[in-house]
XYZ file of C-alpha atoms in Angstrom:
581
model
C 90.752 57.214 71.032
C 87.332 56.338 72.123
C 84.275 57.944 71.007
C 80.718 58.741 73.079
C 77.616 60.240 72.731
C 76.943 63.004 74.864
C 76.223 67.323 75.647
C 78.878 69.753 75.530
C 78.048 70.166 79.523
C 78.977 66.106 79.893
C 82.282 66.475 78.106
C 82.958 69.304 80.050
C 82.695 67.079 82.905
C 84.290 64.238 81.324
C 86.969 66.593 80.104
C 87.595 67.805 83.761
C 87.930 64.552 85.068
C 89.915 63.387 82.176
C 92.851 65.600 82.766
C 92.823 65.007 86.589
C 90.956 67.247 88.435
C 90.045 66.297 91.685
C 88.215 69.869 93.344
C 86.214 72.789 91.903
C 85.143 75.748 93.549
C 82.361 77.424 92.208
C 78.939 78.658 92.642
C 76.033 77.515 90.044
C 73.364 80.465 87.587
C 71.639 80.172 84.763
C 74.387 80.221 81.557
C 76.528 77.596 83.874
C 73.463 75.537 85.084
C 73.399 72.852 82.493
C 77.302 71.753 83.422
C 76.128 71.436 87.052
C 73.679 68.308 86.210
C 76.369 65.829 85.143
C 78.804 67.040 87.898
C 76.315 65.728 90.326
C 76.821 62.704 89.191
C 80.717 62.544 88.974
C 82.346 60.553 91.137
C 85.755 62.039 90.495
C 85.191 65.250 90.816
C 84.418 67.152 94.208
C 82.461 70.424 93.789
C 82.732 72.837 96.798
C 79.898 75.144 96.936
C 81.460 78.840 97.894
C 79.528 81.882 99.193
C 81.211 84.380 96.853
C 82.884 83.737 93.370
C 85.845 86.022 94.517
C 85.975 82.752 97.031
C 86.424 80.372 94.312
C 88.845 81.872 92.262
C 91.185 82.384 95.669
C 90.740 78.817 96.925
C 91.600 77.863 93.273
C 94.748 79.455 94.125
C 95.486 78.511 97.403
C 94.560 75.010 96.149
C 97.248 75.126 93.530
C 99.993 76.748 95.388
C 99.773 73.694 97.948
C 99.642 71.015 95.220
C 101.160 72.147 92.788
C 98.509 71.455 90.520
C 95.746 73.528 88.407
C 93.280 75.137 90.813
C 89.894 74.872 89.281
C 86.586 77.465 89.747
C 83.545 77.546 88.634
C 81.209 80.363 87.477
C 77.972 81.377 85.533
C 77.788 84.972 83.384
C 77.929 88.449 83.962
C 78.436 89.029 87.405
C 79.512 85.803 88.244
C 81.952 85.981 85.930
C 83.145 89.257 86.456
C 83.179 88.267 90.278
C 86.157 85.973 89.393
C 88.035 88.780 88.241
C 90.043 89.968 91.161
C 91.134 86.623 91.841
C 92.356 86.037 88.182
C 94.262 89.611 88.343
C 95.786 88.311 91.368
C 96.727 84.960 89.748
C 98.075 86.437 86.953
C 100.584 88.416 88.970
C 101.796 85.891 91.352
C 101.754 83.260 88.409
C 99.978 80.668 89.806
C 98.185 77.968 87.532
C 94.414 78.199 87.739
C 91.369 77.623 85.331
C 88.474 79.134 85.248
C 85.058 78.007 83.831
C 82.417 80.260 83.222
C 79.127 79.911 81.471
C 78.157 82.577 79.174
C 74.503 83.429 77.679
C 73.950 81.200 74.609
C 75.806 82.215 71.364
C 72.991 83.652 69.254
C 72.223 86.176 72.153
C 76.038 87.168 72.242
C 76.761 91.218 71.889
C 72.933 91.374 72.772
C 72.978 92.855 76.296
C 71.026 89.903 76.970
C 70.500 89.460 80.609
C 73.383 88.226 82.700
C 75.963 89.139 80.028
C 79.626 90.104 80.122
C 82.314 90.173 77.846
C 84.645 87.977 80.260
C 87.097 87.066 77.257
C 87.549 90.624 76.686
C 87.367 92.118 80.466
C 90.353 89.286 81.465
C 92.641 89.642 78.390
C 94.867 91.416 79.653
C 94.750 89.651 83.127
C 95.105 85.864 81.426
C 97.426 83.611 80.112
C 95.317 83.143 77.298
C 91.582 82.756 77.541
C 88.731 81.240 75.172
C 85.500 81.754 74.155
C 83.323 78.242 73.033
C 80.651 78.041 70.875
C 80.750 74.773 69.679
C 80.276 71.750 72.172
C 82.526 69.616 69.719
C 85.307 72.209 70.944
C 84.498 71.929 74.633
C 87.416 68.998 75.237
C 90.064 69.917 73.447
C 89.589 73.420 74.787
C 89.674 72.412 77.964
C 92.944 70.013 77.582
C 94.894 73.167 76.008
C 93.765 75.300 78.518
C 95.095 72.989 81.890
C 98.742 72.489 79.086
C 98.653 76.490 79.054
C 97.899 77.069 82.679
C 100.713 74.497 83.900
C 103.739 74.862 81.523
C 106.153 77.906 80.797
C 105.574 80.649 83.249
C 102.166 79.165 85.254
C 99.319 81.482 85.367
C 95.299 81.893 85.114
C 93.234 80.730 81.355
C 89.752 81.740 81.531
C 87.547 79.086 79.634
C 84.002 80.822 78.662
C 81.431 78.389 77.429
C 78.142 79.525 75.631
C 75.255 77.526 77.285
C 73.737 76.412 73.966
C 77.225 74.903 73.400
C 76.443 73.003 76.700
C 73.215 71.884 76.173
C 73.917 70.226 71.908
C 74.689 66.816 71.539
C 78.106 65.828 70.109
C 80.141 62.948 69.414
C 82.979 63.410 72.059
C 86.258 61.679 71.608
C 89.060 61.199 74.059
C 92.068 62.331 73.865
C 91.836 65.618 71.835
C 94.939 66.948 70.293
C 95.846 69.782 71.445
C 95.938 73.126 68.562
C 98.395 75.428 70.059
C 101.098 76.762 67.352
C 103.494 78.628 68.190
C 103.446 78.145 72.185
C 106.371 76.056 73.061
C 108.033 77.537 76.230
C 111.884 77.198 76.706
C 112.853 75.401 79.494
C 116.408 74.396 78.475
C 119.250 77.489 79.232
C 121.299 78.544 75.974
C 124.556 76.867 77.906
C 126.987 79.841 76.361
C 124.800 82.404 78.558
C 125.338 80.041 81.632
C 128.767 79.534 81.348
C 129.198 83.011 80.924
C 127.051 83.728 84.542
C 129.477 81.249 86.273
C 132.179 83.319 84.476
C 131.071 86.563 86.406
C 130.042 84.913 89.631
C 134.152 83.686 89.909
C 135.362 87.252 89.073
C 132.840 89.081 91.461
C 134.230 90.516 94.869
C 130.574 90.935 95.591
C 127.686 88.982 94.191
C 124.482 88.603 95.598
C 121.956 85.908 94.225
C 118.578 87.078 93.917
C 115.975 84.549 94.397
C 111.739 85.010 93.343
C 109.408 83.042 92.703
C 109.946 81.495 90.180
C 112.615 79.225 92.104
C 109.692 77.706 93.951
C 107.570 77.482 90.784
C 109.700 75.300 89.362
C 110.441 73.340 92.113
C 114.196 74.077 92.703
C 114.752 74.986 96.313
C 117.043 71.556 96.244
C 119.305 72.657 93.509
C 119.610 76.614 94.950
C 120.421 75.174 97.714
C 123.218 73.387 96.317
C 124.272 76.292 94.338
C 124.381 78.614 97.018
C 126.931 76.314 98.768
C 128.833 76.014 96.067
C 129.415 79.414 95.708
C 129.184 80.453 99.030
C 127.429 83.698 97.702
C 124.622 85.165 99.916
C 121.108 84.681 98.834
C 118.000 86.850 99.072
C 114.651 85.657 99.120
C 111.838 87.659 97.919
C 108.262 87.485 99.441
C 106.984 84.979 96.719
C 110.470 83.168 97.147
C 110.087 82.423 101.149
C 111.613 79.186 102.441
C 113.557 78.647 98.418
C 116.294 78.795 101.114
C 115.403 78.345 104.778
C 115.697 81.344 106.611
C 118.285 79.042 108.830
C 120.476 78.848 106.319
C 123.724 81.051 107.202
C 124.197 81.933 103.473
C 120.473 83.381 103.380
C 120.279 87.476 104.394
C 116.351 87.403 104.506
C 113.707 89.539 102.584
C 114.812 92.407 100.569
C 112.402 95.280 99.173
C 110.361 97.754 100.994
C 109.417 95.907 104.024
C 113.092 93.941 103.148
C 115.513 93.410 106.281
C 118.790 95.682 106.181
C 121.217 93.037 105.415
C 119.084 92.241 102.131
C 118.776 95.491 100.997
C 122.207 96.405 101.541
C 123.537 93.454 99.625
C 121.447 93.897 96.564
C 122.517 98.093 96.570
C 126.226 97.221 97.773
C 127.100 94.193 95.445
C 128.911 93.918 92.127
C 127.061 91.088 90.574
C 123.157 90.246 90.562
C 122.093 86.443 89.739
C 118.649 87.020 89.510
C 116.587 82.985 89.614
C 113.095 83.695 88.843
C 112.502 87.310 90.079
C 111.160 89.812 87.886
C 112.725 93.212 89.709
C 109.498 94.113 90.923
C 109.095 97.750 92.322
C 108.822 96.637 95.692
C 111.587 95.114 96.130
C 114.063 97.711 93.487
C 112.928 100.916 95.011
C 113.766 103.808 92.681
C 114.732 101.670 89.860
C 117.523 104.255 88.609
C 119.297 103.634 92.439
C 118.647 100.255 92.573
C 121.959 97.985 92.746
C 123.856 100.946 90.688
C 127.713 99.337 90.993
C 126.571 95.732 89.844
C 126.134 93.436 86.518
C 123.167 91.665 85.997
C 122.836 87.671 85.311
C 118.897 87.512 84.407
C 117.403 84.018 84.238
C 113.846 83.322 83.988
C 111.435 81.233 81.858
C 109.336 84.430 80.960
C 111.243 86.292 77.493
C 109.030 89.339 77.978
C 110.605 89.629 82.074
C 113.894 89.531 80.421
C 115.915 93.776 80.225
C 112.251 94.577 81.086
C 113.138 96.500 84.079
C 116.576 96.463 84.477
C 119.000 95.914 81.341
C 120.935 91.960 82.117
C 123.874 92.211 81.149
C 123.327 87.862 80.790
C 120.114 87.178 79.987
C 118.582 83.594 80.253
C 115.633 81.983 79.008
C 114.778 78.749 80.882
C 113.306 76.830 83.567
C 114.747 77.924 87.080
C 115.579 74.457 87.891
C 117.362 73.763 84.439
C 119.188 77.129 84.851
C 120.239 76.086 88.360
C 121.461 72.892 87.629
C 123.543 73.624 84.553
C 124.624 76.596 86.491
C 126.115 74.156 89.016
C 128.024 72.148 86.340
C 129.465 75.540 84.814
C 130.362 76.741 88.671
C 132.196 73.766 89.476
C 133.582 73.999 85.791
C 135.362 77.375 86.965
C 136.527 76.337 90.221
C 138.133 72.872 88.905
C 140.083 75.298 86.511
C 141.304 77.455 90.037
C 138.539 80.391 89.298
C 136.875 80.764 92.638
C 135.388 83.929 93.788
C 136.554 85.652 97.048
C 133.862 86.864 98.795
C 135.561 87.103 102.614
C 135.592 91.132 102.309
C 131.867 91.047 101.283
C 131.198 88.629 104.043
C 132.562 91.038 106.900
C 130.692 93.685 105.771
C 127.288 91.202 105.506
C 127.341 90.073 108.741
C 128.582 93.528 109.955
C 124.612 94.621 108.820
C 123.275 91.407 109.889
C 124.433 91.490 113.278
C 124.018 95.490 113.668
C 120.334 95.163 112.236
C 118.311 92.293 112.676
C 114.606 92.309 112.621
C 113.182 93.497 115.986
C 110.026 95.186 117.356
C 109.278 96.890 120.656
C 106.479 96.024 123.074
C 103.624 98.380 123.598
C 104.661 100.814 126.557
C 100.636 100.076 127.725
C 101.005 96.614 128.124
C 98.412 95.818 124.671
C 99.158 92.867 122.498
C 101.930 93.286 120.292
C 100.772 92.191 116.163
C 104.741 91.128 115.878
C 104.282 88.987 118.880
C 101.597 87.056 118.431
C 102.802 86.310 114.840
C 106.178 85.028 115.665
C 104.643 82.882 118.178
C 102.181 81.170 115.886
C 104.933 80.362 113.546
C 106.892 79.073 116.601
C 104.172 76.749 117.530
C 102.800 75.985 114.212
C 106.206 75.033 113.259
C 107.293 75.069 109.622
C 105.168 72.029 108.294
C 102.104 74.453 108.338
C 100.998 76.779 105.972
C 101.198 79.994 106.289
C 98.263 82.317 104.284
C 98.508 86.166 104.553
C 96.328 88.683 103.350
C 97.899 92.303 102.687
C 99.168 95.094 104.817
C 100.868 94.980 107.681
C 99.919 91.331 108.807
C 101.176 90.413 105.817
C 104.701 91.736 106.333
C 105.296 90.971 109.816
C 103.861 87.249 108.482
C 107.028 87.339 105.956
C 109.650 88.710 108.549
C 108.638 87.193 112.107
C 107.809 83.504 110.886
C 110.505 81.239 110.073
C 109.796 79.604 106.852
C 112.432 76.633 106.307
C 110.304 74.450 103.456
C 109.220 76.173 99.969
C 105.602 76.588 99.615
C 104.809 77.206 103.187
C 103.958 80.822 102.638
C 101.148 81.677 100.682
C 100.387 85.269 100.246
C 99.101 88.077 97.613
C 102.295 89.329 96.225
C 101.949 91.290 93.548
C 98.256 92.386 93.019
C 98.111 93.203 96.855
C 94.646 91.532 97.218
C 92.513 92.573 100.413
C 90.220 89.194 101.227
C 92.963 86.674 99.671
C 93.700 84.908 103.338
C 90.165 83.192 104.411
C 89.454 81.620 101.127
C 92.868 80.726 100.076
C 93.753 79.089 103.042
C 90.440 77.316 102.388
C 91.786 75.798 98.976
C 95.337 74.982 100.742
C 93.652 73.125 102.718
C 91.474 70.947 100.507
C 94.908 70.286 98.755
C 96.637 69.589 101.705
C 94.096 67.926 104.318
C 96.736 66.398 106.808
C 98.657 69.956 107.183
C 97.612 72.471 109.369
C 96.738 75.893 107.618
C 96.936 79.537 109.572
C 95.636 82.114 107.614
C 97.439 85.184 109.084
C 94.379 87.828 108.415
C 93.573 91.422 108.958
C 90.424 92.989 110.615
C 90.069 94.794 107.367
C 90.935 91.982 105.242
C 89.145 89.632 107.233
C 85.648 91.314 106.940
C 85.913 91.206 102.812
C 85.502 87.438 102.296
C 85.270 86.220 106.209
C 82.136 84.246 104.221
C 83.472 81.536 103.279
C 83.956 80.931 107.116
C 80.301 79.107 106.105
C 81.942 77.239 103.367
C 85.008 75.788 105.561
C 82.277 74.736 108.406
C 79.856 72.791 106.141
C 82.198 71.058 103.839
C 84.467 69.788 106.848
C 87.465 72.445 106.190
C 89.012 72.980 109.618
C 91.350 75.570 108.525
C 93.058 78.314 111.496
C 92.295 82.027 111.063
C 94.446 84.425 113.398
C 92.473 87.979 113.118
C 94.910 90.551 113.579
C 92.601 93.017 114.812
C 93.847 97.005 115.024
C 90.815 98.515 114.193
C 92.027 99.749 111.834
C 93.515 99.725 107.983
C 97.003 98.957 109.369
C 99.231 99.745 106.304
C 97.236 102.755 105.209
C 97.147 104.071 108.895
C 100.750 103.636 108.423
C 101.129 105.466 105.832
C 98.635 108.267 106.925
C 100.929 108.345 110.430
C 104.516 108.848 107.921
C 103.051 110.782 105.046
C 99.582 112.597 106.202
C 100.859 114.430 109.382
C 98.468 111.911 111.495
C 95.365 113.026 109.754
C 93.338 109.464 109.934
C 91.362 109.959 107.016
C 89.018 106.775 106.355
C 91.267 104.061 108.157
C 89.401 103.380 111.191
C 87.248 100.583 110.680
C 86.201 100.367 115.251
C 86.378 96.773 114.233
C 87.668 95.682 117.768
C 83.926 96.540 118.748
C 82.029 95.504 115.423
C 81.629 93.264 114.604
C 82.592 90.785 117.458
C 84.160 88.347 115.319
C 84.190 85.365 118.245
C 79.997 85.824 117.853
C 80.790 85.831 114.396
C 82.693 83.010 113.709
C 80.192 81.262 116.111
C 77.380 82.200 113.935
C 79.182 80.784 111.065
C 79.675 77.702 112.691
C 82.954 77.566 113.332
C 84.671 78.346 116.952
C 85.859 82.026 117.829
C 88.262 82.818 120.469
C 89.898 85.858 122.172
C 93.173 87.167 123.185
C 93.991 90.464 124.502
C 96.598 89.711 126.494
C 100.590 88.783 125.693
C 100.310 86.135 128.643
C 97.513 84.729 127.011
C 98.744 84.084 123.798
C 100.339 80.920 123.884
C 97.415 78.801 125.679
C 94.951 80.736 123.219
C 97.169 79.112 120.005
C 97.534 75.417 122.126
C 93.919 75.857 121.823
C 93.272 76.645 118.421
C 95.899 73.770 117.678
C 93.769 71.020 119.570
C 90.748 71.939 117.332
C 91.202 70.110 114.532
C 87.123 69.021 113.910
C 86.071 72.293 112.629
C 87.568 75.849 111.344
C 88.448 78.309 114.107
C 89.064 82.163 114.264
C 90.993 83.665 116.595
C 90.485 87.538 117.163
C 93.915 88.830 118.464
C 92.823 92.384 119.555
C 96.413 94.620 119.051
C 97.757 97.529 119.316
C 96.188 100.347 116.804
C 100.133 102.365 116.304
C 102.226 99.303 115.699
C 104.591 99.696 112.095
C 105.957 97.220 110.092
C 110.273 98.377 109.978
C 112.472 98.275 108.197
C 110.545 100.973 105.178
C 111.594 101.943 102.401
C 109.297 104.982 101.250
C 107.434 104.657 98.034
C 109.543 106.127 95.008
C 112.641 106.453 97.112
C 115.830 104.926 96.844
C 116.724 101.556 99.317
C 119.476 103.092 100.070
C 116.837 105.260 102.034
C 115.778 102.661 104.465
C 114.354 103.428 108.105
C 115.193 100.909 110.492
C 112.751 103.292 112.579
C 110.470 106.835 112.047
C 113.133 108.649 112.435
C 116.651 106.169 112.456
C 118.226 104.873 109.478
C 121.055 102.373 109.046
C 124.905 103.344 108.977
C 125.591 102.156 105.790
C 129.732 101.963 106.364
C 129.544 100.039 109.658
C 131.969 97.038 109.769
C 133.877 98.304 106.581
């Protein structure tokens, strides 16, 4: 252990650079100031100066999701603080492994309303992992090394670290390495083997299973051993929106994206089967439907590394506590246990009536009857020239969707999106952060004009610090989803959706102003030299406004609070459930 003189603001530093952080996105004030002067001089540690906290916290995001490391931002008190909230929310939901540093007004002025003051431990409680307040600069590094363990093990998610600036400015004795004071948090990663053999048990007896795949499967890094699994089995696999390219969407085993936005061959396998292996998905609304109608005929095989997930929706019949990839792999062992003993599952029946939907229904869109630019189109052919080494970052709404169905995603941890908090704004800065992580990859954030113009800012923050990410602005006019929803639910009245943003602003003069190069395409025949373009660019960030069609709908829908077995394939068309039986 060695031993050094220094302020709480230089082990903070130290601290950082001690446990391996490499980036942090943040923006400098007054309670955070003093931890600002020593990161100056580290020459470890690369500080990226954002426009907009809200910026930080999403590039800390898109920076972990491409690593697969702890994203890292950066924030002084009150509103700076409270500016990092969205982004935390969002973390929290999608479980992704960030830390967040914010300064807070010194500890004798604490529950003061002194200026620039904000209860962050107790606004983020319920949106954390864990969070901490420090007072005391002699707790500064071992704070710091439990909250990077907490962030990164068990189920990943956000741990906010709040640091009073007095505690920043005393002089300590710091010592390296600090143990780590965290009783009572040891995650289970290792599968109770009885409740595994007993899921390999029910997957030989089922006529027809379906395995059910989140994120959690890309999490912990076991795309390899699903894959495996799959074959083994020869059961079909769904992918949810967080789980995209666990299996590539090649794969003739995989039946795509189920849920509300889900293709019909998904959704009809997760309502039609007998037997739900659920990796790592947490039977999220959006993808059950009306939870009572959801899957009604089948048992439920529940893994994931998260107790409180476990029964928390829907009652599993198996439930399993571990680490996707553990769970997978002994799963494997117990499979090929069955089969060596002559129990193999037939599944030919529920294979004919699979590829029956899959054939009948596959995604599809229809061109304008006007000749405008179809959103569908000019998505699908990004993906096809991009190809699936890129990343992929989508905001929310309808980009988002047609981003998840019309892009083929054949690698985990291509698509980047915000699942479950829905986050307008997440695209810009989170393809920023994806590609700090992941410099030699090309990034396309897949944005819309609404989403676009909440933190298109950071445009500034990708030109100056040499971030030449892609942005494809999907540009409606309009709230997409909620026009949507206005056109299916609200008779047509257009209340509040219509944002005229194909006239202002004119985001090529914009993205120009930020320094960065803006194109145009209007046209379907000018789509694929406008991408070439955009792909020869690779010495500074450029946005691409794709001006589309206003009435375009993301298909297949299944209506909020309705049953999946309620699916529109169009307004007014839904799917015959009994063709092919």
């Amino acid at each position: 252990m060695t031993t050094e003189q220094m302020t709480g603001a230089q082990a903070l530093i130290r601290a950082l650079e001690n446990v391996g952080v490499d980036t942090v996105f943040g923006i400098p004030g007054g309670a955070i100031l003093p931890a600002y002067d020593p990161l100056f001089d580290s020459q470890k540690v690369r500080h990226i100066l954002v426009r907009h906290e809200q910026g930080a916290g999403h590039a800390a995001q898109g920076y972990a999701m491409a690593t697969g490391k702890v994203g890292v931002c950066m924030a002084t008190s009150g509103p700076g603080a409270t500016n990092l909230v969205t982004p935390i929310s969002d973390a929290y939901m999608d479980s992704v492994p960030i830390v967040a540093i914010t300064g807070q007004v010194s500890s004798a002025a604490i529950g003061t309303d002194a200026f620039q003051e904000a209860d962050i431990v107790g606004i983020t409680m319920p949106i954390t992992k864990h969070n901490f307040l420090v007072t005391d600069a002699r707790d500064i590094g071992r704070t710091i090394a439990e909250a990077f363990h907490i962030a990164a093990t068990g189920r990943p998610g956000p741990v906010l670290v709040d640091i009073a600036k007095d505690a920043l400015q005393a002089t300590f004795e710091f010592s390296w390495p600090e143990p780590m004071q965290l009783p009572g948090y040891r995650p289970v990663t290792r599968p109770h083997s009885k409740q595994v053999r007993e899921a390999a048990r029910l997957l030989s007896q089922a006529r027809r299973p379906v395995l059910y795949v989140g994120g959690g499967v890309i999490k912990a890094g076991a795309a390899a051993e699903l894959k495996v699994l799959a074959e083994l089995t020869g059961a079909p696999v769904v992918t949810t929106l967080m789980a995209k390219g666990a299996l590539p969407d090649s794969h003739p085993l995989h039946m795509g994206m189920p849920g509300m936005h889900g293709n019909v061959g998904a959704v009809g396998a997760l309502q039609r089967s007998d037997l739900l292996v659920a990796l790592g998905a947490r039977f999220d609304d959006r993808v059950t439907g009306r939870l009572d109608s959801f899957a009604p005929d089948a048992k439920v095989v529940h893994a994931d590394i998260d107790p409180a997930e476990i029964s928390k929706n829907r009652h599993a019949d198996v439930p399993i506590v571990g680490d996707a990839r553990e769970v997978i792999a002994d799963l494997i062992v117990a499979v090929q246990a069955e089969h060596e003993a002559g129990r193999r599952g037939d599944y030919a029946a529920w294979w004919k009536q699979l590829n029956a939907w899959r054939e009948t229904y596959p995604l599809g869109y229809d061109r304008p009857a006007d000749g405008s630019l179809s959103p569908q189109y000019v998505i699908e052919q990004i993906g096809r020239m991009a190809g699936p080494d890129a990343y992929y970052v989508a905001g929310v709404g309808q980009h988002q969707m047609w981003a998840a169905q019309f892009i083929k995603y054949e690698r985990p941890g291509a698509f980047l999106n915000s699942g479950g908090a829905g986050t307008m704004g997440y695209a810009v800065p989170a393809a920023m952060g994806a590609k700090v992580g992941a410099p030699d990859a090309q990034v396309w954030a897949i944005d819309g004009d609404g989403c676009f113009q909440m933190t298109n800012q950071e445009l500034a923050t990708c030109a100056i610090e040499g971030i030449p990410v892609k942005i494809a602005v999907i540009n409606n006019g309009n709230l997409g989803m909620v026009r949507q929803w206005q056109t299916l639910f609200y008779n047509e009245r257009y209340s509040n959706t219509n944002l005229h943003s194909t006239r202002i602003p004119d985001f090529v003069k914009l993205a120009e102003a930020y320094g960065c190069v803006g194109l145009r395409c209007e046209r379907a025949e000018d789509v694929e030299e406008t991408i070439r373009k955009a792909m020869e660019i690779n010495d500074a960030p450029v946005v691409i406004d794709f001006v589309v069609h206003q009435d375009a709908m993301v298909w297949p829908m299944v209506a909020a609070g309705t049953s999946n077995d309620d699916i529109k394939i169009a307004r007014d068309l839904a799917p015959d459930w009994e063709h092919g039986d």
